[in-house]
PDB file of C-alpha atoms in Angstrom:
ATOM      1  CA  UNK A 324       6.297 113.528   2.592  1.00 50.00           C
ATOM      2  CA  UNK A 325       5.533 109.871   3.054  1.00 56.00           C
ATOM      3  CA  UNK A 326       1.907 108.856   3.194  1.00 59.00           C
ATOM      4  CA  UNK A 327       0.689 106.897   6.144  1.00 64.00           C
ATOM      5  CA  UNK A 328      -1.007 103.568   5.771  1.00 64.00           C
ATOM      6  CA  UNK A 329      -4.152 103.221   7.705  1.00 59.00           C
ATOM      7  CA  UNK A 330      -5.726  99.918   8.542  1.00 57.00           C
ATOM      8  CA  UNK A 331      -9.419  99.630   9.147  1.00 56.00           C
ATOM      9  CA  UNK A 332     -11.549  96.759  10.296  1.00 61.00           C
ATOM     10  CA  UNK A 333     -14.412  96.199   7.917  1.00 57.00           C
ATOM     11  CA  UNK A 334     -17.520  94.358   9.006  1.00 60.00           C
ATOM     12  CA  UNK A 335     -20.192  93.142   6.629  1.00 55.00           C
ATOM     13  CA  UNK A 336     -23.792  92.796   7.479  1.00 61.00           C
ATOM     14  CA  UNK A 337     -25.258  89.305   7.690  1.00 60.00           C
ATOM     15  CA  UNK A 338     -21.778  87.865   7.756  1.00 53.00           C
ATOM     16  CA  UNK A 339     -21.029  85.084  10.134  1.00 54.00           C
ATOM     17  CA  UNK A 340     -18.324  85.643  12.636  1.00 53.00           C
ATOM     18  CA  UNK A 341     -14.936  84.893  11.276  1.00 52.00           C
ATOM     19  CA  UNK A 342     -14.375  81.206  11.128  1.00 50.00           C
ATOM     20  CA  UNK A 343     -11.689  80.157  13.389  1.00 51.00           C
ATOM     21  CA  UNK A 344      -9.541  77.508  11.874  1.00 52.00           C
ATOM     22  CA  UNK A 345     -10.009  74.481  13.949  1.00 57.00           C
ATOM     23  CA  UNK A 346      -7.408  71.789  14.149  1.00 55.00           C
ATOM     24  CA  UNK A 347      -8.711  68.326  13.391  1.00 57.00           C
ATOM     25  CA  UNK A 348      -9.737  66.519  16.510  1.00 59.00           C
ATOM     26  CA  UNK A 349      -6.973  64.477  17.977  1.00 60.00           C
ATOM     27  CA  UNK A 350      -7.479  60.750  17.568  1.00 57.00           C
ATOM     28  CA  UNK A 351      -7.698  59.154  20.868  1.00 56.00           C
ATOM     29  CA  UNK A 352      -5.446  56.219  21.270  1.00 57.00           C
ATOM     30  CA  UNK A 353      -8.225  53.681  21.320  1.00 57.00           C
ATOM     31  CA  UNK A 354      -7.413  50.107  22.302  1.00 58.00           C
ATOM     32  CA  UNK A 355      -9.746  47.661  20.617  1.00 57.00           C
ATOM     33  CA  UNK A 356      -9.618  44.205  22.083  1.00 58.00           C
ATOM     34  CA  UNK A 357      -7.944  41.790  19.576  1.00 58.00           C
ATOM     35  CA  UNK A 358     -10.120  39.051  18.230  1.00 70.00           C
ATOM     36  CA  UNK A 359      -7.225  36.545  18.204  1.00 67.00           C
ATOM     37  CA  UNK A 360      -3.864  36.314  19.921  1.00 71.00           C
ATOM     38  CA  UNK A 361      -0.865  37.799  18.172  1.00 76.00           C
ATOM     39  CA  UNK A 362       0.810  34.388  18.001  1.00 79.00           C
ATOM     40  CA  UNK A 363      -2.079  32.747  16.094  1.00 77.00           C
ATOM     41  CA  UNK A 364      -0.599  33.247  12.603  1.00 79.00           C
ATOM     42  CA  UNK A 365       2.643  31.670  13.791  1.00 83.00           C
ATOM     43  CA  UNK A 366       0.758  28.733  15.265  1.00 83.00           C
ATOM     44  CA  UNK A 367      -1.152  28.192  12.008  1.00 85.00           C
ATOM     45  CA  UNK A 368       2.087  28.309  10.025  1.00 85.00           C
ATOM     46  CA  UNK A 369       3.701  25.806  12.375  1.00 86.00           C
ATOM     47  CA  UNK A 370       0.697  23.488  12.128  1.00 88.00           C
ATOM     48  CA  UNK A 371       0.757  23.583   8.316  1.00 89.00           C
ATOM     49  CA  UNK A 372       4.483  22.884   8.348  1.00 89.00           C
ATOM     50  CA  UNK A 373       4.005  19.844  10.602  1.00 90.00           C
ATOM     51  CA  UNK A 374       1.199  18.522   8.371  1.00 89.00           C
ATOM     52  CA  UNK A 375       3.510  18.798   5.338  1.00 80.00           C
ATOM     53  CA  UNK A 376       6.269  16.907   7.169  1.00 85.00           C
ATOM     54  CA  UNK A 377       3.799  14.174   8.188  1.00 78.00           C
ATOM     55  CA  UNK A 378       2.600  13.756   4.590  1.00 76.00           C
ATOM     56  CA  UNK A 379       6.160  13.486   3.319  1.00 73.00           C
ATOM     57  CA  UNK A 380       6.906  10.792   5.898  1.00 71.00           C
ATOM     58  CA  UNK A 381       3.761   8.870   4.924  1.00 61.00           C
ATOM     59  CA  UNK A 382       4.691   8.946   1.243  1.00 61.00           C
ATOM     60  CA  UNK A 383       8.309   7.950   1.858  1.00 60.00           C
ATOM     61  CA  UNK A 384       7.834   5.325   4.549  1.00 56.00           C
ATOM     62  CA  UNK A 385       4.379   3.900   4.060  1.00 53.00           C
ATOM     63  CA  UNK A 386       4.044   3.325   0.368  1.00 62.00           C
ATOM     64  CA  UNK A 387       1.051   1.665  -1.178  1.00 77.00           C
ATOM     65  CA  UNK A 388       1.415  -1.810  -2.620  1.00 76.00           C
ATOM     66  CA  UNK A 389      -0.823  -3.158  -5.323  1.00 90.00           C
ATOM     67  CA  UNK A 390      -1.216  -6.187  -7.572  1.00 93.00           C
ATOM     68  CA  UNK A 391      -2.311  -6.644 -11.188  1.00 93.00           C
ATOM     69  CA  UNK A 392      -6.025  -7.108 -11.828  1.00 92.00           C
ATOM     70  CA  UNK A 393      -7.118 -10.642 -10.996  1.00 92.00           C
ATOM     71  CA  UNK A 394      -4.202 -11.263  -8.618  1.00 96.00           C
ATOM     72  CA  UNK A 395      -4.557 -11.514  -4.845  1.00 95.00           C
ATOM     73  CA  UNK A 396      -2.266  -9.693  -2.428  1.00 95.00           C
ATOM     74  CA  UNK A 397      -0.782 -11.031   0.793  1.00 96.00           C
ATOM     75  CA  UNK A 398       1.810  -8.934   2.610  1.00 92.00           C
ATOM     76  CA  UNK A 399       4.286  -7.772  -0.068  1.00 92.00           C
ATOM     77  CA  UNK A 400       3.441 -10.427  -2.675  1.00 96.00           C
ATOM     78  CA  UNK A 401       0.814 -11.065  -5.344  1.00 97.00           C
ATOM     79  CA  UNK A 402      -0.671 -14.445  -6.254  1.00 97.00           C
ATOM     80  CA  UNK A 403      -2.391 -15.666  -9.400  1.00 97.00           C
ATOM     81  CA  UNK A 404      -4.631 -18.763  -9.294  1.00 96.00           C
ATOM     82  CA  UNK A 405      -4.976 -20.197 -12.787  1.00 96.00           C
ATOM     83  CA  UNK A 406      -8.136 -21.640 -14.334  1.00 93.00           C
ATOM     84  CA  UNK A 407      -6.369 -23.679 -17.013  1.00 95.00           C
ATOM     85  CA  UNK A 408      -4.204 -26.805 -16.864  1.00 97.00           C
ATOM     86  CA  UNK A 409      -0.543 -27.174 -17.821  1.00 97.00           C
ATOM     87  CA  UNK A 410       2.405 -29.396 -16.999  1.00 97.00           C
ATOM     88  CA  UNK A 411       4.793 -28.244 -14.258  1.00 97.00           C
ATOM     89  CA  UNK A 412       7.392 -27.005 -16.785  1.00 96.00           C
ATOM     90  CA  UNK A 413       4.737 -25.188 -18.853  1.00 98.00           C
ATOM     91  CA  UNK A 414       3.272 -23.724 -15.663  1.00 98.00           C
ATOM     92  CA  UNK A 415       6.628 -22.274 -14.642  1.00 97.00           C
ATOM     93  CA  UNK A 416       7.150 -20.917 -18.160  1.00 97.00           C
ATOM     94  CA  UNK A 417       3.676 -19.342 -18.085  1.00 98.00           C
ATOM     95  CA  UNK A 418       4.349 -17.679 -14.723  1.00 97.00           C
ATOM     96  CA  UNK A 419       7.721 -16.390 -15.974  1.00 97.00           C
ATOM     97  CA  UNK A 420       5.955 -14.859 -18.974  1.00 96.00           C
ATOM     98  CA  UNK A 421       3.852 -12.826 -16.532  1.00 96.00           C
ATOM     99  CA  UNK A 422       6.926 -11.588 -14.639  1.00 96.00           C
ATOM    100  CA  UNK A 423       6.449 -14.088 -11.822  1.00 97.00           C
ATOM    101  CA  UNK A 424       7.265 -17.699 -10.871  1.00 97.00           C
ATOM    102  CA  UNK A 425       5.507 -20.674  -9.337  1.00 98.00           C
ATOM    103  CA  UNK A 426       4.805 -19.874  -5.709  1.00 97.00           C
ATOM    104  CA  UNK A 427       7.489 -20.469  -3.086  1.00 96.00           C
ATOM    105  CA  UNK A 428       5.860 -20.903   0.327  1.00 96.00           C
ATOM    106  CA  UNK A 429       8.076 -19.741   3.183  1.00 92.00           C
ATOM    107  CA  UNK A 430       5.751 -19.606   6.177  1.00 94.00           C
ATOM    108  CA  UNK A 431       2.622 -21.010   7.778  1.00 95.00           C
ATOM    109  CA  UNK A 432       0.943 -17.617   7.363  1.00 96.00           C
ATOM    110  CA  UNK A 433       1.499 -17.772   3.605  1.00 96.00           C
ATOM    111  CA  UNK A 434       0.272 -21.386   3.464  1.00 97.00           C
ATOM    112  CA  UNK A 435      -2.850 -20.435   5.453  1.00 96.00           C
ATOM    113  CA  UNK A 436      -3.526 -17.506   3.110  1.00 97.00           C
ATOM    114  CA  UNK A 437      -3.344 -19.749   0.029  1.00 97.00           C
ATOM    115  CA  UNK A 438      -5.527 -22.397   1.684  1.00 95.00           C
ATOM    116  CA  UNK A 439      -8.246 -19.800   2.367  1.00 95.00           C
ATOM    117  CA  UNK A 440      -7.965 -18.185  -1.084  1.00 95.00           C
ATOM    118  CA  UNK A 441      -8.354 -21.547  -2.802  1.00 94.00           C
ATOM    119  CA  UNK A 442     -11.401 -22.343  -0.663  1.00 90.00           C
ATOM    120  CA  UNK A 443     -13.009 -18.994  -1.633  1.00 87.00           C
ATOM    121  CA  UNK A 444     -12.249 -19.365  -5.342  1.00 80.00           C
ATOM    122  CA  UNK A 445     -15.379 -19.819  -7.490  1.00 67.00           C
ATOM    123  CA  UNK A 446     -13.577 -21.830 -10.191  1.00 76.00           C
ATOM    124  CA  UNK A 447     -11.438 -24.034  -8.032  1.00 81.00           C
ATOM    125  CA  UNK A 448      -9.372 -26.837  -9.507  1.00 88.00           C
ATOM    126  CA  UNK A 449      -8.268 -29.904  -7.601  1.00 93.00           C
ATOM    127  CA  UNK A 450      -4.486 -29.502  -7.723  1.00 96.00           C
ATOM    128  CA  UNK A 451      -2.376 -26.325  -7.992  1.00 97.00           C
ATOM    129  CA  UNK A 452       1.324 -26.485  -8.767  1.00 98.00           C
ATOM    130  CA  UNK A 453       3.732 -24.767  -6.414  1.00 98.00           C
ATOM    131  CA  UNK A 454       7.428 -24.123  -7.095  1.00 97.00           C
ATOM    132  CA  UNK A 455       8.615 -27.279  -5.330  1.00 97.00           C
ATOM    133  CA  UNK A 456       9.977 -30.275  -7.262  1.00 96.00           C
ATOM    134  CA  UNK A 457      12.625 -32.994  -7.130  1.00 95.00           C
ATOM    135  CA  UNK A 458      15.254 -34.101  -9.627  1.00 92.00           C
ATOM    136  CA  UNK A 459      16.265 -36.935  -7.334  1.00 94.00           C
ATOM    137  CA  UNK A 460      13.553 -38.907  -5.537  1.00 95.00           C
ATOM    138  CA  UNK A 461      12.882 -37.491  -2.076  1.00 92.00           C
ATOM    139  CA  UNK A 462      15.188 -34.473  -2.474  1.00 94.00           C
ATOM    140  CA  UNK A 463      12.747 -31.569  -2.668  1.00 96.00           C
ATOM    141  CA  UNK A 464      13.984 -28.159  -3.793  1.00 96.00           C
ATOM    142  CA  UNK A 465      12.339 -24.840  -4.559  1.00 96.00           C
ATOM    143  CA  UNK A 466      12.764 -23.241  -7.979  1.00 93.00           C
ATOM    144  CA  UNK A 467      15.777 -21.244  -6.834  1.00 86.00           C
ATOM    145  CA  UNK A 468      17.533 -24.420  -5.656  1.00 87.00           C
ATOM    146  CA  UNK A 469      16.832 -23.838  -1.952  1.00 88.00           C
ATOM    147  CA  UNK A 470      16.239 -27.150  -0.145  1.00 91.00           C
ATOM    148  CA  UNK A 471      12.826 -27.585   1.477  1.00 94.00           C
ATOM    149  CA  UNK A 472      12.813 -26.718   5.167  1.00 91.00           C
ATOM    150  CA  UNK A 473      10.866 -29.285   7.178  1.00 86.00           C
ATOM    151  CA  UNK A 474       9.633 -26.495   9.463  1.00 86.00           C
ATOM    152  CA  UNK A 475       7.860 -24.908   6.479  1.00 90.00           C
ATOM    153  CA  UNK A 476       6.542 -28.080   4.812  1.00 95.00           C
ATOM    154  CA  UNK A 477       2.809 -28.744   4.684  1.00 97.00           C
ATOM    155  CA  UNK A 478       2.437 -32.305   3.373  1.00 97.00           C
ATOM    156  CA  UNK A 479      -0.818 -34.247   3.522  1.00 96.00           C
ATOM    157  CA  UNK A 480      -0.855 -37.267   5.786  1.00 94.00           C
ATOM    158  CA  UNK A 481       1.143 -40.054   4.132  1.00 94.00           C
ATOM    159  CA  UNK A 482       2.828 -37.671   1.682  1.00 95.00           C
ATOM    160  CA  UNK A 483       5.223 -37.310  -0.018  1.00 95.00           C
ATOM    161  CA  UNK A 484       5.102 -40.709  -1.675  1.00 94.00           C
ATOM    162  CA  UNK A 485       8.708 -40.282  -2.837  1.00 93.00           C
ATOM    163  CA  UNK A 486       8.355 -42.443  -5.918  1.00 95.00           C
ATOM    164  CA  UNK A 487      10.270 -41.813  -9.116  1.00 92.00           C
ATOM    165  CA  UNK A 488       7.242 -40.836 -11.215  1.00 94.00           C
ATOM    166  CA  UNK A 489       5.940 -38.164  -8.764  1.00 97.00           C
ATOM    167  CA  UNK A 490       8.545 -35.400  -8.869  1.00 97.00           C
ATOM    168  CA  UNK A 491       6.323 -32.274  -8.699  1.00 97.00           C
ATOM    169  CA  UNK A 492       4.274 -30.831  -5.851  1.00 98.00           C
ATOM    170  CA  UNK A 493       0.727 -29.455  -5.783  1.00 98.00           C
ATOM    171  CA  UNK A 494      -1.632 -28.015  -3.218  1.00 97.00           C
ATOM    172  CA  UNK A 495      -4.511 -30.488  -3.092  1.00 95.00           C
ATOM    173  CA  UNK A 496      -7.677 -28.417  -2.577  1.00 94.00           C
ATOM    174  CA  UNK A 497      -9.929 -31.292  -1.510  1.00 91.00           C
ATOM    175  CA  UNK A 498      -7.912 -31.653   1.685  1.00 91.00           C
ATOM    176  CA  UNK A 499      -9.710 -30.122   4.683  1.00 91.00           C
ATOM    177  CA  UNK A 500      -6.478 -29.552   6.583  1.00 92.00           C
ATOM    178  CA  UNK A 501      -4.045 -26.736   5.887  1.00 94.00           C
ATOM    179  CA  UNK A 502      -1.471 -29.496   5.415  1.00 96.00           C
ATOM    180  CA  UNK A 503      -2.411 -30.203   1.807  1.00 96.00           C
ATOM    181  CA  UNK A 504       0.739 -30.688  -0.294  1.00 97.00           C
ATOM    182  CA  UNK A 505       0.937 -33.753  -2.468  1.00 97.00           C
ATOM    183  CA  UNK A 506       3.665 -35.049  -4.776  1.00 97.00           C
ATOM    184  CA  UNK A 507       2.285 -35.881  -8.224  1.00 97.00           C
ATOM    185  CA  UNK A 508       3.207 -36.815 -11.785  1.00 97.00           C
ATOM    186  CA  UNK A 509       4.263 -33.591 -13.554  1.00 97.00           C
ATOM    187  CA  UNK A 510       1.273 -33.662 -15.927  1.00 96.00           C
ATOM    188  CA  UNK A 511      -1.514 -31.096 -16.370  1.00 97.00           C
ATOM    189  CA  UNK A 512      -2.709 -29.230 -13.274  1.00 97.00           C
ATOM    190  CA  UNK A 513      -3.621 -25.680 -12.280  1.00 97.00           C
ATOM    191  CA  UNK A 514      -0.898 -23.406 -10.922  1.00 97.00           C
ATOM    192  CA  UNK A 515      -0.230 -20.583  -8.472  1.00 97.00           C
ATOM    193  CA  UNK A 516       2.083 -17.833  -9.704  1.00 98.00           C
ATOM    194  CA  UNK A 517       3.773 -15.429  -7.296  1.00 97.00           C
ATOM    195  CA  UNK A 518       5.239 -11.971  -7.907  1.00 97.00           C
ATOM    196  CA  UNK A 519       6.424  -9.047  -5.816  1.00 94.00           C
ATOM    197  CA  UNK A 520       3.714  -6.450  -5.195  1.00 93.00           C
ATOM    198  CA  UNK A 521       4.229  -3.139  -6.964  1.00 87.00           C
ATOM    199  CA  UNK A 522       5.061  -0.259  -4.603  1.00 79.00           C
ATOM    200  CA  UNK A 523       3.722   3.177  -5.506  1.00 71.00           C
TER     201      UNK A 523
END
């Protein structure tokens, strides 16, 4: 005969009521106000991108130009004012040795710049060779063979003398006018060398 299984409920003294398994409290879908708009990271990224583009443009388009130590810069050119004296031929050779040439003045602005620089110079000479000379009396040419343009000529009053022993041209610093070129004997004078400014 099969035995019967009996179930009994047992209670213990001092026992706490049976713990009812509680489900964890449901998280309420809380909406915290955002401290910044959702699009802010995109805006910051866009701003950084635009700054990078601007820097690239600056470096590619607006390069820096500089001159060797002791040279003076005007626009895209550098100028060297010598302290020593040489003939015109030696002066041109000296400038060439420095990667330059005797100055070729193409505009009133350039002439005005040189006039002011010579006035400011602490060790100023009287005459400074420029790259203008003649092989035939009265036929003035720049170093590269270009004839002198009368619209960009800055002769002193009464100059050039156009005599056969004055075939080189200087800037005469004692002249108070910006028109201060003088034809001279090609003996020892100071010089102005000119070179292209270095772009970095």
